[in-house]
Short mmCIF file of C-alpha atoms in Angstrom, two decimals:
data_model
loop_
_atom_site.label_atom_id
_atom_site.label_comp_id
_atom_site.label_asym_id
_atom_site.label_seq_id
_atom_site.Cartn_x
_atom_site.Cartn_y
_atom_site.Cartn_z
CA UNK X 195 19.02 -50.78 -189.88
CA UNK X 196 21.29 -49.48 -192.72
CA UNK X 197 24.43 -50.18 -194.61
CA UNK X 198 26.23 -48.01 -192.10
CA UNK X 199 25.50 -47.90 -188.27
CA UNK X 200 24.96 -44.34 -188.35
CA UNK X 201 26.17 -44.08 -184.73
CA UNK X 202 26.67 -40.21 -183.50
CA UNK X 203 30.52 -40.48 -182.70
CA UNK X 204 30.21 -37.75 -179.90
CA UNK X 205 27.69 -39.86 -177.95
CA UNK X 206 28.68 -42.99 -176.09
CA UNK X 207 27.13 -46.38 -177.15
CA UNK X 208 24.46 -46.48 -174.58
CA UNK X 209 23.37 -43.01 -175.54
CA UNK X 210 23.35 -44.07 -179.01
CA UNK X 211 20.98 -46.69 -178.30
CA UNK X 212 18.70 -44.41 -176.39
CA UNK X 213 18.78 -41.76 -178.78
CA UNK X 214 15.41 -39.82 -178.70
CA UNK X 215 13.95 -41.64 -175.85
CA UNK X 216 12.39 -39.95 -172.77
CA UNK X 217 12.37 -40.66 -169.10
CA UNK X 218 14.16 -43.47 -167.61
CA UNK X 219 15.43 -45.27 -170.75
CA UNK X 220 19.04 -46.37 -169.62
CA UNK X 221 18.00 -49.93 -168.29
CA UNK X 222 16.08 -50.37 -171.44
CA UNK X 223 19.13 -49.43 -173.54
CA UNK X 224 21.33 -51.75 -171.48
CA UNK X 225 18.86 -54.68 -171.68
CA UNK X 226 18.95 -54.03 -175.82
CA UNK X 227 22.56 -54.06 -175.70
CA UNK X 228 22.58 -57.22 -173.58
CA UNK X 229 20.48 -58.85 -176.23
CA UNK X 230 23.29 -58.18 -178.91
CA UNK X 231 25.99 -59.00 -176.81
CA UNK X 232 27.36 -55.72 -176.14
CA UNK X 233 26.09 -54.61 -172.74
CA UNK X 234 29.78 -54.38 -171.34
CA UNK X 235 30.75 -51.59 -173.99
CA UNK X 236 27.93 -49.37 -173.13
CA UNK X 237 30.22 -46.91 -171.79
CA UNK X 238 32.50 -46.80 -174.82
CA UNK X 239 32.79 -44.32 -177.51
CA UNK X 240 31.61 -45.79 -181.13
CA UNK X 241 35.28 -45.27 -182.56
CA UNK X 242 36.32 -48.04 -180.26
CA UNK X 243 34.31 -50.87 -181.84
CA UNK X 244 34.68 -52.94 -184.82
CA UNK X 245 32.33 -52.63 -187.71
CA UNK X 246 30.40 -55.64 -186.50
CA UNK X 247 30.07 -54.13 -182.92
CA UNK X 248 28.71 -51.04 -184.50
CA UNK X 249 25.89 -52.83 -186.55
CA UNK X 250 25.12 -54.46 -183.31
CA UNK X 251 24.80 -51.21 -181.50
CA UNK X 252 22.30 -50.11 -184.46
CA UNK X 253 20.36 -53.39 -183.94
CA UNK X 254 20.03 -52.67 -180.12
CA UNK X 255 18.95 -49.27 -181.11
CA UNK X 256 16.27 -50.51 -183.22
CA UNK X 257 15.24 -53.21 -180.80
CA UNK X 258 14.91 -50.88 -177.89
CA UNK X 259 11.51 -49.70 -179.66
CA UNK X 260 10.30 -53.34 -179.54
CA UNK X 261 9.51 -53.11 -183.19
CA UNK X 262 6.79 -55.45 -184.98
CA UNK X 263 8.53 -54.73 -188.03
CA UNK X 264 12.43 -54.70 -188.53
CA UNK X 265 13.56 -53.36 -191.67
CA UNK X 266 17.26 -54.00 -192.71
CA UNK X 267 18.59 -52.56 -195.85
CA UNK X 268 21.69 -54.39 -196.50
CA UNK X 269 23.14 -53.93 -192.99
CA UNK X 270 25.53 -56.69 -193.14
CA UNK X 271 27.22 -55.74 -196.61
CA UNK X 272 30.46 -54.23 -195.23
CA UNK X 273 30.97 -56.98 -192.78
CA UNK X 274 33.65 -59.68 -193.29
CA UNK X 275 32.33 -63.08 -194.08
CA UNK X 276 32.37 -64.39 -190.43
CA UNK X 277 30.96 -61.72 -188.59
CA UNK X 278 28.35 -61.52 -191.18
CA UNK X 279 27.31 -65.14 -190.62
CA UNK X 280 27.36 -64.16 -186.89
CA UNK X 281 24.96 -61.26 -187.31
CA UNK X 282 22.73 -63.42 -189.40
CA UNK X 283 22.30 -65.93 -186.58
CA UNK X 284 21.82 -63.06 -184.09
CA UNK X 285 19.36 -61.42 -186.12
CA UNK X 286 17.45 -64.78 -186.52
CA UNK X 287 17.78 -65.61 -182.76
CA UNK X 288 16.17 -62.17 -181.82
CA UNK X 289 13.61 -62.86 -184.43
CA UNK X 290 12.57 -65.94 -182.80
CA UNK X 291 12.82 -64.62 -179.23
CA UNK X 292 10.68 -61.55 -180.12
CA UNK X 293 8.47 -62.47 -182.99
CA UNK X 294 8.78 -59.44 -185.17
CA UNK X 295 8.68 -59.39 -188.81
CA UNK X 296 12.02 -58.74 -190.96
CA UNK X 297 12.20 -57.12 -194.12
CA UNK X 298 15.65 -57.64 -195.25
CA UNK X 299 16.84 -55.96 -198.58
CA UNK X 300 20.09 -57.69 -199.69
CA UNK X 301 22.01 -58.44 -203.00
CA UNK X 302 23.56 -61.72 -201.46
CA UNK X 303 21.53 -64.90 -202.57
CA UNK X 304 23.15 -66.96 -199.86
CA UNK X 305 22.14 -64.78 -197.02
CA UNK X 306 18.72 -64.21 -198.48
CA UNK X 307 18.30 -68.07 -198.58
CA UNK X 308 20.18 -68.77 -195.52
CA UNK X 309 17.86 -66.54 -193.28
CA UNK X 310 14.81 -65.96 -195.13
CA UNK X 311 11.28 -67.70 -195.21
CA UNK X 312 10.27 -66.12 -198.49
CA UNK X 313 12.69 -64.56 -201.09
CA UNK X 314 11.31 -61.86 -203.49
CA UNK X 315 13.52 -61.15 -206.58
CA UNK X 316 12.51 -57.64 -207.83
CA UNK X 317 13.25 -57.22 -211.54
CA UNK X 318 12.66 -54.05 -213.55
CA UNK X 319 10.16 -52.89 -210.46
CA UNK X 320 8.07 -56.10 -210.57
CA UNK X 321 8.33 -59.28 -208.88
CA UNK X 322 10.14 -61.66 -210.87
CA UNK X 323 10.53 -64.66 -208.44
CA UNK X 324 8.63 -65.33 -205.16
CA UNK X 325 10.27 -68.26 -203.44
CA UNK X 326 9.15 -69.88 -200.20
CA UNK X 327 12.06 -71.35 -198.22
CA UNK X 328 10.64 -74.19 -196.47
CA UNK X 329 13.52 -75.50 -194.71
CA UNK X 330 14.01 -76.29 -190.92
CA UNK X 331 15.71 -74.03 -188.46
CA UNK X 332 18.42 -73.66 -187.78
CA UNK X 333 19.72 -73.84 -191.57
CA UNK X 334 22.56 -75.91 -192.23
CA UNK X 335 25.01 -73.73 -194.45
CA UNK X 336 26.49 -75.64 -197.25
CA UNK X 337 23.65 -78.36 -197.27
CA UNK X 338 22.38 -79.78 -200.41
CA UNK X 339 19.02 -78.17 -200.08
CA UNK X 340 19.98 -74.75 -199.38
CA UNK X 341 22.58 -74.88 -202.29
CA UNK X 342 19.60 -75.85 -204.59
CA UNK X 343 17.73 -73.04 -203.48
CA UNK X 344 20.67 -70.80 -203.99
CA UNK X 345 21.04 -72.04 -207.46
CA UNK X 346 17.37 -71.62 -208.21
CA UNK X 347 17.44 -67.92 -207.25
CA UNK X 348 21.04 -67.46 -209.16
CA UNK X 349 19.91 -68.92 -212.26
CA UNK X 350 16.99 -66.70 -212.15
CA UNK X 351 19.17 -63.60 -211.34
CA UNK X 352 21.63 -64.40 -214.17
CA UNK X 353 19.18 -65.41 -217.10
CA UNK X 354 18.66 -62.77 -219.35
CA UNK X 355 15.13 -61.44 -219.79
CA UNK X 356 13.19 -63.24 -222.30
CA UNK X 357 15.66 -65.99 -223.01
CA UNK X 358 15.22 -69.56 -221.72
CA UNK X 359 18.17 -71.08 -219.72
CA UNK X 360 20.56 -73.27 -221.75
CA UNK X 361 20.05 -76.76 -220.82
CA UNK X 362 23.29 -78.68 -219.56
CA UNK X 363 24.58 -81.09 -222.02
CA UNK X 364 23.45 -84.68 -221.91
CA UNK X 365 26.38 -86.17 -223.64
CA UNK X 366 29.93 -85.40 -224.14
CA UNK X 367 30.89 -82.67 -226.64
CA UNK X 368 32.77 -83.65 -230.00
CA UNK X 369 35.96 -81.81 -228.23
CA UNK X 370 35.60 -83.85 -225.14
CA UNK X 371 35.52 -87.29 -226.94
CA UNK X 372 38.63 -86.65 -228.79
CA UNK X 373 40.55 -86.85 -225.68
CA UNK X 374 38.91 -89.61 -224.04
CA UNK X 375 40.90 -93.16 -224.37
#
């Protein structure tokens, strides 16, 4: 899956899902659409779908091949926040049902930590951070443990190469003391 759904506008949804398949593929395409919650939109044109629905069609198109490895290149970047979370949950549910491996490329630290078992941060062509996310599923968004992992990744992303992170002040600064009464 890519950043854009890359659906063919002159083909109906079901035909986009079955693209390139031979033989009797229509039932497989309907099953894949059902898995992403869009079986009822099979005979519609892509132009009638929202951005999130188009991405679900693209996901169905990937699922119809029963992949062992699902490659996702920032497929949720253009979606609104709520649709993005729903898609993350859908991908996680399908991963649990089908047992395929997912390789997700994202610039969204929250997304990476929320759905990954392992977060790799690539810096200058090398692995700069390899973080195991050992939290139970389903992950609780906003939890302290999830926030701590996000902070760990963000601290690494935002740090300048070769400079240690600045320690947090342990005592009030002189300017803060001036106002304390």
